[in-house]
PDB file of C-alpha atoms in Angstrom:
ATOM      1  CA  MET A  29       4.411   4.613 -24.492  1.00  0.00           C
ATOM      2  CA  TRP A  30       5.886   1.412 -25.950  1.00  0.00           C
ATOM      3  CA  GLN A  31       9.400   0.239 -25.450  1.00  0.00           C
ATOM      4  CA  PHE A  32      11.515  -2.934 -25.163  1.00  0.00           C
ATOM      5  CA  ALA A  33      13.478  -3.854 -22.010  1.00  0.00           C
ATOM      6  CA  THR A  34      16.378  -5.328 -24.032  1.00  0.00           C
ATOM      7  CA  PRO A  35      16.036  -4.108 -27.637  1.00  0.00           C
ATOM      8  CA  LEU A  36      19.521  -5.349 -28.566  1.00  0.00           C
ATOM      9  CA  LEU A  37      18.114  -8.876 -28.710  1.00  0.00           C
ATOM     10  CA  PHE A  38      16.583  -7.992 -32.061  1.00  0.00           C
ATOM     11  CA  LEU A  39      20.098  -8.372 -33.429  1.00  0.00           C
ATOM     12  CA  LEU A  40      19.379 -12.143 -33.223  1.00  0.00           C
ATOM     13  CA  LEU A  41      16.694 -11.950 -35.908  1.00  0.00           C
ATOM     14  CA  PRO A  42      19.044 -12.855 -38.827  1.00  0.00           C
ATOM     15  CA  LEU A  43      20.576 -15.750 -36.822  1.00  0.00           C
ATOM     16  CA  PRO A  44      18.696 -18.489 -38.834  1.00  0.00           C
ATOM     17  CA  LEU A  45      19.984 -17.047 -42.113  1.00  0.00           C
ATOM     18  CA  LEU A  46      23.560 -17.013 -40.790  1.00  0.00           C
ATOM     19  CA  VAL A  47      23.204 -20.580 -39.598  1.00  0.00           C
ATOM     20  CA  ARG A  48      21.867 -21.648 -42.996  1.00  0.00           C
ATOM     21  CA  ARG A  49      24.621 -19.717 -44.755  1.00  0.00           C
ATOM     22  CA  PHE A  50      27.726 -20.802 -42.863  1.00  0.00           C
ATOM     23  CA  LEU A  51      26.932 -24.205 -41.369  1.00  0.00           C
ATOM     24  CA  PRO A  52      27.274 -27.168 -43.802  1.00  0.00           C
ATOM     25  CA  ALA A  53      24.148 -28.948 -44.735  1.00  0.00           C
ATOM     26  CA  GLU A  54      24.273 -32.613 -43.836  1.00  0.00           C
ATOM     27  CA  GLY A  55      22.259 -35.330 -45.273  1.00  0.00           C
ATOM     28  CA  ARG A  56      21.147 -33.291 -48.255  1.00  0.00           C
ATOM     29  CA  VAL A  57      20.043 -35.535 -51.079  1.00  0.00           C
ATOM     30  CA  GLY A  58      20.340 -34.389 -54.608  1.00  0.00           C
ATOM     31  CA  GLY A  59      17.773 -35.165 -57.292  1.00  0.00           C
ATOM     32  CA  ALA A  60      14.098 -35.754 -57.024  1.00  0.00           C
ATOM     33  CA  LEU A  61      12.499 -38.687 -55.349  1.00  0.00           C
ATOM     34  CA  LYS A  62       9.789 -40.152 -57.510  1.00  0.00           C
ATOM     35  CA  VAL A  63       7.010 -41.930 -55.717  1.00  0.00           C
ATOM     36  CA  PRO A  64       5.391 -44.711 -57.745  1.00  0.00           C
ATOM     37  CA  GLY A  65       1.670 -44.530 -58.236  1.00  0.00           C
ATOM     38  CA  THR A  66       1.457 -40.743 -58.235  1.00  0.00           C
ATOM     39  CA  VAL A  67      -1.589 -39.574 -60.081  1.00  0.00           C
ATOM     40  CA  ALA A  68      -0.902 -35.820 -60.090  1.00  0.00           C
ATOM     41  CA  GLY A  69      -0.084 -34.011 -63.299  1.00  0.00           C
ATOM     42  CA  PRO A  70       3.386 -33.063 -64.405  1.00  0.00           C
ATOM     43  CA  HIS A  71       3.423 -29.812 -62.378  1.00  0.00           C
ATOM     44  CA  GLY A  72       1.097 -30.817 -59.497  1.00  0.00           C
ATOM     45  CA  ASP A  73       3.689 -32.342 -57.220  1.00  0.00           C
ATOM     46  CA  ALA A  74       6.150 -29.449 -57.666  1.00  0.00           C
ATOM     47  CA  GLU A  75       3.555 -26.796 -57.018  1.00  0.00           C
ATOM     48  CA  ALA A  76       2.145 -28.531 -53.946  1.00  0.00           C
ATOM     49  CA  SER A  77       5.603 -29.051 -52.555  1.00  0.00           C
ATOM     50  CA  ALA A  78       6.514 -25.428 -53.127  1.00  0.00           C
ATOM     51  CA  VAL A  79       3.341 -24.187 -51.392  1.00  0.00           C
ATOM     52  CA  ALA A  80       3.929 -26.518 -48.424  1.00  0.00           C
ATOM     53  CA  SER A  81       7.547 -25.473 -48.156  1.00  0.00           C
ATOM     54  CA  THR A  82       6.666 -21.787 -48.261  1.00  0.00           C
ATOM     55  CA  GLY A  83       4.028 -22.303 -45.522  1.00  0.00           C
ATOM     56  CA  LYS A  84       6.447 -24.171 -43.312  1.00  0.00           C
ATOM     57  CA  THR A  85       9.115 -21.523 -43.765  1.00  0.00           C
ATOM     58  CA  ALA A  86       6.623 -18.730 -42.975  1.00  0.00           C
ATOM     59  CA  LEU A  87       5.488 -20.503 -39.780  1.00  0.00           C
ATOM     60  CA  ALA A  88       9.086 -21.051 -38.722  1.00  0.00           C
ATOM     61  CA  TRP A  89       9.935 -17.334 -39.255  1.00  0.00           C
ATOM     62  CA  ILE A  90       6.791 -16.236 -37.375  1.00  0.00           C
ATOM     63  CA  ALA A  91       7.796 -18.435 -34.475  1.00  0.00           C
ATOM     64  CA  TRP A  92      11.399 -17.113 -34.453  1.00  0.00           C
ATOM     65  CA  ILE A  93      10.380 -13.428 -34.744  1.00  0.00           C
ATOM     66  CA  ALA A  94       7.752 -13.812 -32.059  1.00  0.00           C
ATOM     67  CA  LEU A  95      10.248 -15.562 -29.751  1.00  0.00           C
ATOM     68  CA  VAL A  96      12.877 -12.834 -30.176  1.00  0.00           C
ATOM     69  CA  THR A  97      10.226 -10.194 -29.585  1.00  0.00           C
ATOM     70  CA  ALA A  98       9.169 -11.863 -26.353  1.00  0.00           C
ATOM     71  CA  LEU A  99      12.782 -12.113 -25.205  1.00  0.00           C
ATOM     72  CA  ALA A 100      13.264  -8.430 -25.962  1.00  0.00           C
ATOM     73  CA  GLY A 101      10.675  -7.669 -23.310  1.00  0.00           C
ATOM     74  CA  PRO A 102       7.925  -5.471 -24.843  1.00  0.00           C
ATOM     75  CA  GLN A 103       6.489  -3.069 -22.285  1.00  0.00           C
ATOM     76  CA  VAL A 104       3.990  -0.281 -22.141  1.00  0.00           C
ATOM     77  CA  VAL A 105       4.282   2.436 -19.472  1.00  0.00           C
ATOM     78  CA  LEU A 106       1.180   3.420 -17.527  1.00  0.00           C
ATOM     79  CA  PRO A 107       1.735   6.702 -15.714  1.00  0.00           C
ATOM     80  CA  ALA A 108       0.517   6.741 -12.082  1.00  0.00           C
ATOM     81  CA  GLN A 109       0.856   9.260  -9.337  1.00  0.00           C
ATOM     82  CA  ALA A 110       3.498   8.255  -6.821  1.00  0.00           C
ATOM     83  CA  LEU A 111       2.521   7.962  -3.184  1.00  0.00           C
ATOM     84  CA  PRO A 112       3.063  11.424  -1.662  1.00  0.00           C
ATOM     85  CA  THR A 113       5.379  11.220   1.289  1.00  0.00           C
ATOM     86  CA  THR A 114       5.517  13.859   3.996  1.00  0.00           C
ATOM     87  CA  GLY A 115       8.511  12.699   5.999  1.00  0.00           C
ATOM     88  CA  ARG A 116       6.196  12.534   9.054  1.00  0.00           C
ATOM     89  CA  ASP A 117       5.662   9.708  11.550  1.00  0.00           C
ATOM     90  CA  LEU A 118       2.266   9.937  13.343  1.00  0.00           C
ATOM     91  CA  ILE A 119       1.029   7.759  16.152  1.00  0.00           C
ATOM     92  CA  MET A 120      -2.485   7.740  17.478  1.00  0.00           C
ATOM     93  CA  ALA A 121      -2.580   6.918  21.226  1.00  0.00           C
ATOM     94  CA  LEU A 122      -6.152   5.915  21.978  1.00  0.00           C
ATOM     95  CA  ASP A 123      -7.855   5.443  25.339  1.00  0.00           C
ATOM     96  CA  LEU A 124      -9.345   1.944  25.648  1.00  0.00           C
ATOM     97  CA  SER A 125     -10.457   2.159  29.235  1.00  0.00           C
ATOM     98  CA  GLY A 126     -13.796   0.949  30.620  1.00  0.00           C
ATOM     99  CA  SER A 127     -15.411   4.396  30.329  1.00  0.00           C
ATOM    100  CA  MET A 128     -15.204   4.118  26.544  1.00  0.00           C
ATOM    101  CA  GLU A 129     -18.162   1.796  26.784  1.00  0.00           C
ATOM    102  CA  ARG A 130     -20.531   4.623  27.745  1.00  0.00           C
ATOM    103  CA  THR A 131     -23.280   5.232  25.194  1.00  0.00           C
ATOM    104  CA  ASP A 132     -23.527   8.998  25.322  1.00  0.00           C
ATOM    105  CA  PHE A 133     -22.384   9.825  21.749  1.00  0.00           C
ATOM    106  CA  ALA A 134     -24.334   9.799  18.574  1.00  0.00           C
ATOM    107  CA  LEU A 135     -23.273   8.568  15.113  1.00  0.00           C
ATOM    108  CA  ASP A 136     -25.436   8.566  11.987  1.00  0.00           C
ATOM    109  CA  GLY A 137     -28.492   9.390  14.092  1.00  0.00           C
ATOM    110  CA  ALA A 138     -28.016   6.496  16.539  1.00  0.00           C
ATOM    111  CA  THR A 139     -26.751   6.564  20.112  1.00  0.00           C
ATOM    112  CA  VAL A 140     -23.506   4.621  20.260  1.00  0.00           C
ATOM    113  CA  ARG A 141     -20.574   3.953  22.539  1.00  0.00           C
ATOM    114  CA  ARG A 142     -17.666   6.324  22.707  1.00  0.00           C
ATOM    115  CA  LEU A 143     -15.478   3.521  21.417  1.00  0.00           C
ATOM    116  CA  ASP A 144     -17.641   3.139  18.307  1.00  0.00           C
ATOM    117  CA  VAL A 145     -17.214   6.827  17.476  1.00  0.00           C
ATOM    118  CA  VAL A 146     -13.472   6.652  18.000  1.00  0.00           C
ATOM    119  CA  LYS A 147     -13.167   3.527  15.812  1.00  0.00           C
ATOM    120  CA  THR A 148     -15.220   5.019  12.973  1.00  0.00           C
ATOM    121  CA  LEU A 149     -13.773   8.525  12.959  1.00  0.00           C
ATOM    122  CA  GLY A 150     -10.261   7.347  13.877  1.00  0.00           C
ATOM    123  CA  ALA A 151     -10.194   4.939  10.938  1.00  0.00           C
ATOM    124  CA  ARG A 152     -11.405   7.732   8.653  1.00  0.00           C
ATOM    125  CA  PHE A 153      -8.648   9.980   9.933  1.00  0.00           C
ATOM    126  CA  ILE A 154      -5.971   7.317   9.426  1.00  0.00           C
ATOM    127  CA  ARG A 155      -7.111   6.634   5.861  1.00  0.00           C
ATOM    128  CA  SER A 156      -6.766  10.383   5.100  1.00  0.00           C
ATOM    129  CA  ARG A 157      -3.057  10.303   6.123  1.00  0.00           C
ATOM    130  CA  ALA A 158      -1.616   8.974   2.860  1.00  0.00           C
ATOM    131  CA  GLY A 159       2.033   9.935   2.844  1.00  0.00           C
ATOM    132  CA  ASP A 160       2.442   9.724   6.643  1.00  0.00           C
ATOM    133  CA  ARG A 161       3.801   6.668   8.350  1.00  0.00           C
ATOM    134  CA  VAL A 162       0.971   5.977  10.848  1.00  0.00           C
ATOM    135  CA  GLY A 163       0.849   3.778  13.926  1.00  0.00           C
ATOM    136  CA  VAL A 164      -1.621   3.039  16.743  1.00  0.00           C
ATOM    137  CA  VAL A 165      -1.104   2.595  20.434  1.00  0.00           C
ATOM    138  CA  ALA A 166      -3.935   1.573  22.791  1.00  0.00           C
ATOM    139  CA  TYR A 167      -3.773   2.149  26.517  1.00  0.00           C
ATOM    140  CA  ALA A 168      -5.853   1.469  29.676  1.00  0.00           C
ATOM    141  CA  ASP A 169      -4.156  -0.315  32.649  1.00  0.00           C
ATOM    142  CA  ARG A 170      -1.123  -0.683  30.375  1.00  0.00           C
ATOM    143  CA  ALA A 171      -0.143   0.445  26.908  1.00  0.00           C
ATOM    144  CA  ALA A 172       0.327  -1.733  23.816  1.00  0.00           C
ATOM    145  CA  VAL A 173       1.306  -1.145  20.196  1.00  0.00           C
ATOM    146  CA  VAL A 174      -1.676  -2.200  18.108  1.00  0.00           C
ATOM    147  CA  SER A 175      -0.125  -1.293  14.769  1.00  0.00           C
ATOM    148  CA  PRO A 176       3.524  -0.213  14.265  1.00  0.00           C
ATOM    149  CA  PRO A 177       4.126   2.874  12.064  1.00  0.00           C
ATOM    150  CA  SER A 178       3.446   2.012   8.434  1.00  0.00           C
ATOM    151  CA  TYR A 179       2.675   3.668   5.120  1.00  0.00           C
ATOM    152  CA  ASP A 180      -0.099   1.183   4.618  1.00  0.00           C
ATOM    153  CA  VAL A 181      -2.795   3.404   6.130  1.00  0.00           C
ATOM    154  CA  GLU A 182      -5.586   1.036   5.059  1.00  0.00           C
ATOM    155  CA  ALA A 183      -4.103  -1.812   7.118  1.00  0.00           C
ATOM    156  CA  VAL A 184      -3.518   0.506  10.066  1.00  0.00           C
ATOM    157  CA  ALA A 185      -7.112   1.767   9.871  1.00  0.00           C
ATOM    158  CA  ARG A 186      -8.411  -1.778   9.898  1.00  0.00           C
ATOM    159  CA  SER A 187      -6.463  -2.493  13.079  1.00  0.00           C
ATOM    160  CA  LEU A 188      -9.050  -0.365  14.975  1.00  0.00           C
ATOM    161  CA  ASP A 189     -11.650  -3.055  14.199  1.00  0.00           C
ATOM    162  CA  GLY A 190     -10.030  -5.251  16.832  1.00  0.00           C
ATOM    163  CA  PHE A 191     -10.494  -2.713  19.628  1.00  0.00           C
ATOM    164  CA  VAL A 192     -12.497  -4.138  22.530  1.00  0.00           C
ATOM    165  CA  ILE A 193     -12.804  -2.949  26.059  1.00  0.00           C
ATOM    166  CA  GLY A 194     -10.572  -5.004  28.362  1.00  0.00           C
ATOM    167  CA  LEU A 195      -7.915  -5.603  25.693  1.00  0.00           C
ATOM    168  CA  VAL A 196      -5.366  -3.716  27.793  1.00  0.00           C
ATOM    169  CA  GLY A 197      -7.324  -3.339  31.014  1.00  0.00           C
ATOM    170  CA  ARG A 198     -10.022  -0.917  32.133  1.00  0.00           C
ATOM    171  CA  SER A 199      -8.211   1.922  33.894  1.00  0.00           C
ATOM    172  CA  THR A 200      -6.561   4.936  32.286  1.00  0.00           C
ATOM    173  CA  ALA A 201      -2.744   5.133  32.060  1.00  0.00           C
ATOM    174  CA  ILE A 202      -2.350   8.315  29.974  1.00  0.00           C
ATOM    175  CA  GLY A 203       1.300   8.710  30.835  1.00  0.00           C
ATOM    176  CA  ASP A 204       2.120   5.143  29.801  1.00  0.00           C
ATOM    177  CA  GLY A 205       0.158   5.481  26.567  1.00  0.00           C
ATOM    178  CA  LEU A 206       1.999   8.637  25.568  1.00  0.00           C
ATOM    179  CA  GLY A 207       5.316   7.192  26.759  1.00  0.00           C
ATOM    180  CA  LEU A 208       4.946   4.113  24.539  1.00  0.00           C
ATOM    181  CA  ALA A 209       4.135   6.310  21.555  1.00  0.00           C
ATOM    182  CA  LEU A 210       7.267   8.349  22.193  1.00  0.00           C
ATOM    183  CA  ARG A 211       9.388   5.167  22.452  1.00  0.00           C
ATOM    184  CA  ARG A 212       8.141   4.096  19.036  1.00  0.00           C
ATOM    185  CA  LEU A 213       9.061   7.498  17.637  1.00  0.00           C
ATOM    186  CA  ALA A 214      12.444   7.726  19.294  1.00  0.00           C
ATOM    187  CA  SER A 215      14.144   5.404  16.777  1.00  0.00           C
ATOM    188  CA  THR A 216      12.706   6.929  13.617  1.00  0.00           C
ATOM    189  CA  ASP A 217      14.524   9.354  11.345  1.00  0.00           C
ATOM    190  CA  ALA A 218      11.335  11.177  10.266  1.00  0.00           C
ATOM    191  CA  LYS A 219      11.643  14.958   9.813  1.00  0.00           C
ATOM    192  CA  SER A 220       8.377  15.472  11.695  1.00  0.00           C
ATOM    193  CA  ARG A 221       7.048  13.343  14.568  1.00  0.00           C
ATOM    194  CA  VAL A 222       3.495  13.711  15.885  1.00  0.00           C
ATOM    195  CA  VAL A 223       1.279  12.011  18.502  1.00  0.00           C
ATOM    196  CA  VAL A 224      -2.490  12.362  18.576  1.00  0.00           C
ATOM    197  CA  LEU A 225      -3.473  11.501  22.132  1.00  0.00           C
ATOM    198  CA  LEU A 226      -7.148  10.826  22.907  1.00  0.00           C
ATOM    199  CA  SER A 227      -8.596  10.238  26.385  1.00  0.00           C
ATOM    200  CA  ASP A 228     -11.992  10.310  28.033  1.00  0.00           C
ATOM    201  CA  GLY A 229     -10.763   9.976  31.591  1.00  0.00           C
ATOM    202  CA  VAL A 230      -8.264  10.822  34.318  1.00  0.00           C
ATOM    203  CA  ASN A 231      -4.814   9.307  34.690  1.00  0.00           C
ATOM    204  CA  ASN A 232      -5.296   6.684  37.365  1.00  0.00           C
ATOM    205  CA  ALA A 233      -2.967   3.860  36.365  1.00  0.00           C
ATOM    206  CA  GLY A 234       0.527   3.247  35.034  1.00  0.00           C
ATOM    207  CA  ASN A 235       3.977   4.353  36.169  1.00  0.00           C
ATOM    208  CA  SER A 236       4.424   7.599  34.258  1.00  0.00           C
ATOM    209  CA  ALA A 237       3.092  11.036  35.144  1.00  0.00           C
ATOM    210  CA  PRO A 238       1.532  12.584  32.018  1.00  0.00           C
ATOM    211  CA  LYS A 239       3.122  15.984  32.487  1.00  0.00           C
ATOM    212  CA  ASP A 240       6.597  14.441  32.921  1.00  0.00           C
ATOM    213  CA  VAL A 241       6.099  12.487  29.680  1.00  0.00           C
ATOM    214  CA  ALA A 242       4.972  15.720  27.994  1.00  0.00           C
ATOM    215  CA  ARG A 243       8.285  17.375  28.874  1.00  0.00           C
ATOM    216  CA  LEU A 244      10.044  14.391  27.348  1.00  0.00           C
ATOM    217  CA  ALA A 245       8.031  14.871  24.162  1.00  0.00           C
ATOM    218  CA  ALA A 246       9.162  18.514  24.050  1.00  0.00           C
ATOM    219  CA  GLU A 247      12.800  17.448  24.449  1.00  0.00           C
ATOM    220  CA  MET A 248      12.313  14.966  21.580  1.00  0.00           C
ATOM    221  CA  ASN A 249      10.731  17.648  19.456  1.00  0.00           C
ATOM    222  CA  VAL A 250       7.528  15.586  19.154  1.00  0.00           C
ATOM    223  CA  ARG A 251       4.274  17.502  18.857  1.00  0.00           C
ATOM    224  CA  VAL A 252       1.379  16.082  20.838  1.00  0.00           C
ATOM    225  CA  HIS A 253      -2.154  17.063  19.886  1.00  0.00           C
ATOM    226  CA  THR A 254      -4.608  16.067  22.622  1.00  0.00           C
ATOM    227  CA  ILE A 255      -8.299  15.287  22.436  1.00  0.00           C
ATOM    228  CA  ALA A 256     -10.311  15.405  25.708  1.00  0.00           C
ATOM    229  CA  MET A 257     -13.434  13.350  25.022  1.00  0.00           C
ATOM    230  CA  GLY A 258     -16.572  13.384  27.168  1.00  0.00           C
ATOM    231  CA  PRO A 259     -19.415  15.676  28.186  1.00  0.00           C
ATOM    232  CA  ARG A 260     -17.998  16.413  31.660  1.00  0.00           C
ATOM    233  CA  ALA A 261     -14.602  17.692  32.647  1.00  0.00           C
ATOM    234  CA  LEU A 262     -12.730  17.262  35.893  1.00  0.00           C
ATOM    235  CA  GLY A 263     -13.508  20.211  38.230  1.00  0.00           C
ATOM    236  CA  GLU A 264     -16.646  21.345  36.409  1.00  0.00           C
ATOM    237  CA  ALA A 265     -19.015  19.619  38.855  1.00  0.00           C
ATOM    238  CA  ASP A 266     -19.083  17.488  41.977  1.00  0.00           C
ATOM    239  CA  TYR A 267     -17.065  14.352  41.908  1.00  0.00           C
ATOM    240  CA  ASN A 268     -18.122  12.046  39.136  1.00  0.00           C
ATOM    241  CA  PRO A 269     -16.126   9.055  37.893  1.00  0.00           C
ATOM    242  CA  ASP A 270     -17.143   9.821  34.353  1.00  0.00           C
ATOM    243  CA  VAL A 271     -15.023  12.889  33.789  1.00  0.00           C
ATOM    244  CA  VAL A 272     -12.054  13.800  31.555  1.00  0.00           C
ATOM    245  CA  ASP A 273      -8.983  15.618  32.798  1.00  0.00           C
ATOM    246  CA  VAL A 274      -9.083  18.489  30.333  1.00  0.00           C
ATOM    247  CA  GLN A 275      -6.424  20.526  32.139  1.00  0.00           C
ATOM    248  CA  THR A 276      -3.809  17.775  32.066  1.00  0.00           C
ATOM    249  CA  LEU A 277      -4.431  17.129  28.381  1.00  0.00           C
ATOM    250  CA  GLU A 278      -4.142  20.808  27.638  1.00  0.00           C
ATOM    251  CA  ALA A 279      -0.885  20.975  29.600  1.00  0.00           C
ATOM    252  CA  ILE A 280       0.504  18.061  27.543  1.00  0.00           C
ATOM    253  CA  ALA A 281      -0.332  19.789  24.278  1.00  0.00           C
ATOM    254  CA  SER A 282       1.047  23.118  25.410  1.00  0.00           C
ATOM    255  CA  ALA A 283       4.350  21.644  26.643  1.00  0.00           C
ATOM    256  CA  SER A 284       4.985  19.887  23.326  1.00  0.00           C
ATOM    257  CA  GLY A 285       3.870  22.568  20.940  1.00  0.00           C
ATOM    258  CA  GLY A 286       0.643  20.805  19.930  1.00  0.00           C
ATOM    259  CA  ARG A 287      -3.005  21.747  19.997  1.00  0.00           C
ATOM    260  CA  ALA A 288      -5.609  20.686  22.593  1.00  0.00           C
ATOM    261  CA  PHE A 289      -9.239  19.913  21.622  1.00  0.00           C
ATOM    262  CA  ARG A 290     -12.314  19.598  23.819  1.00  0.00           C
ATOM    263  CA  VAL A 291     -14.759  17.069  22.412  1.00  0.00           C
ATOM    264  CA  LYS A 292     -18.293  16.636  23.751  1.00  0.00           C
ATOM    265  CA  THR A 293     -20.054  15.225  20.657  1.00  0.00           C
ATOM    266  CA  SER A 294     -19.243  13.261  17.543  1.00  0.00           C
ATOM    267  CA  ASP A 295     -19.360  16.493  15.533  1.00  0.00           C
ATOM    268  CA  ASP A 296     -16.773  17.961  17.892  1.00  0.00           C
ATOM    269  CA  LEU A 297     -14.501  15.006  17.337  1.00  0.00           C
ATOM    270  CA  LYS A 298     -14.844  15.233  13.560  1.00  0.00           C
ATOM    271  CA  ALA A 299     -14.104  18.972  13.726  1.00  0.00           C
ATOM    272  CA  ALA A 300     -10.972  18.304  15.837  1.00  0.00           C
ATOM    273  CA  ILE A 301      -9.776  15.705  13.348  1.00  0.00           C
ATOM    274  CA  ASP A 302     -10.325  18.166  10.491  1.00  0.00           C
ATOM    275  CA  VAL A 303      -8.295  20.773  12.270  1.00  0.00           C
ATOM    276  CA  ILE A 304      -5.418  18.311  12.878  1.00  0.00           C
ATOM    277  CA  ASP A 305      -5.565  17.496   9.157  1.00  0.00           C
ATOM    278  CA  GLU A 306      -4.990  21.149   8.418  1.00  0.00           C
ATOM    279  CA  ILE A 307      -2.271  21.553  10.998  1.00  0.00           C
ATOM    280  CA  GLU A 308      -0.422  18.472   9.725  1.00  0.00           C
ATOM    281  CA  PRO A 309      -0.947  18.547   5.887  1.00  0.00           C
ATOM    282  CA  THR A 310      -0.563  15.197   4.170  1.00  0.00           C
ATOM    283  CA  ARG A 311      -0.242  15.973   0.505  1.00  0.00           C
ATOM    284  CA  SER A 312       2.966  16.870  -1.274  1.00  0.00           C
ATOM    285  CA  ILE A 313       3.674  17.082  -4.954  1.00  0.00           C
ATOM    286  CA  ALA A 314       5.406  13.976  -6.207  1.00  0.00           C
ATOM    287  CA  PRO A 315       6.558  13.112  -9.755  1.00  0.00           C
ATOM    288  CA  PRO A 316       4.587  10.436 -11.558  1.00  0.00           C
ATOM    289  CA  ALA A 317       5.926   6.990 -10.959  1.00  0.00           C
ATOM    290  CA  PRO A 318       5.947   4.828 -14.117  1.00  0.00           C
ATOM    291  CA  ILE A 319       4.258   1.419 -13.888  1.00  0.00           C
ATOM    292  CA  TRP A 320       5.499  -0.980 -16.534  1.00  0.00           C
ATOM    293  CA  ARG A 321       3.000  -3.461 -17.941  1.00  0.00           C
ATOM    294  CA  GLU A 322       4.862  -6.479 -19.396  1.00  0.00           C
ATOM    295  CA  LEU A 323       3.560  -7.656 -22.769  1.00  0.00           C
ATOM    296  CA  TRP A 324       5.985 -10.493 -23.472  1.00  0.00           C
ATOM    297  CA  PRO A 325       3.382 -13.243 -22.841  1.00  0.00           C
ATOM    298  CA  TRP A 326       1.586 -12.329 -26.083  1.00  0.00           C
ATOM    299  CA  PRO A 327       4.489 -12.798 -28.497  1.00  0.00           C
ATOM    300  CA  ALA A 328       5.595 -15.813 -26.449  1.00  0.00           C
ATOM    301  CA  ALA A 329       2.159 -17.368 -26.977  1.00  0.00           C
ATOM    302  CA  LEU A 330       2.374 -16.644 -30.714  1.00  0.00           C
ATOM    303  CA  ALA A 331       5.829 -18.229 -30.853  1.00  0.00           C
ATOM    304  CA  PHE A 332       4.494 -21.346 -29.163  1.00  0.00           C
ATOM    305  CA  LEU A 333       1.479 -21.627 -31.544  1.00  0.00           C
ATOM    306  CA  ALA A 334       3.590 -21.043 -34.626  1.00  0.00           C
ATOM    307  CA  SER A 335       6.151 -23.619 -33.467  1.00  0.00           C
ATOM    308  CA  ALA A 336       3.420 -26.203 -32.855  1.00  0.00           C
ATOM    309  CA  ALA A 337       1.912 -25.519 -36.239  1.00  0.00           C
ATOM    310  CA  THR A 338       5.339 -25.978 -37.843  1.00  0.00           C
ATOM    311  CA  VAL A 339       5.821 -29.362 -36.154  1.00  0.00           C
ATOM    312  CA  LEU A 340       2.377 -30.531 -37.259  1.00  0.00           C
ATOM    313  CA  THR A 341       2.864 -29.493 -40.848  1.00  0.00           C
ATOM    314  CA  ARG A 342       6.204 -31.200 -41.043  1.00  0.00           C
ATOM    315  CA  ARG A 343       4.660 -34.432 -39.792  1.00  0.00           C
ATOM    316  CA  ARG A 344       1.754 -34.241 -42.173  1.00  0.00           C
ATOM    317  CA  GLY A 345       3.542 -32.648 -45.099  1.00  0.00           C
ATOM    318  CA  PRO A 346       4.963 -34.352 -48.215  1.00  0.00           C
TER     319      PRO A 346
END
């Protein structure tokens, strides 16, 4: 659809005629100037002069009309779907402890580290959250905000590329990780606030008890979905440092009204992410947002070319 930003400027089109009509002409010389030595016939000079004058006038009018058209701001609207907003703030709190280096998961047919699976599937999950304001917290000995909540899910997803073991230590401070996520959500005015908490270990660092922080999440009306990652769970076998505290993560989810997921393989993690996508839908119907494409450079270019041609013809003309 075509339109002009300021169509009233077209009222300026007759301005040159008004100037010519009401302003006095100065320096106008009456009579014809005869140039000695002219070889043209009796009507040749007059006809050539009339043609040249008509051409100059046409170029001047083309320049003026194109200039006014450019100033009026021609536009064409390109309909585009507006970004669907959900009114939800979502933070992923991801375990970055030393146990995430273990190579006991598979991805695309290759055995990889747990961290690699989390980075790949976590980034895919974040990219699917268009409409949510998404952030990322990493925790180990301590917790740190990797990406503050943002609607730019592509930029947030790319922040996972910088995840390396040792970035925030090598232990597992689940309580501190969840606590930092809650602090980032405390100041938002989102209608819905969610934390996705992933851990592959047992809380053995930090200053906050996970279950106490879970009660705080319930008081703040923040849902916490937990993902217990790893083939072995605490209490299922003899002591093994490579275990995940499934019971604590389930208690956190239960206290806050979220869901708990047990993940032993990459397929399990993908399935858990798919379920969270269903629990926390991202899409909402939004009216199309018009995108205006400005077309003024084209008439402006025509005005410049016509003006240049007018100057050249005046210099070369009779």
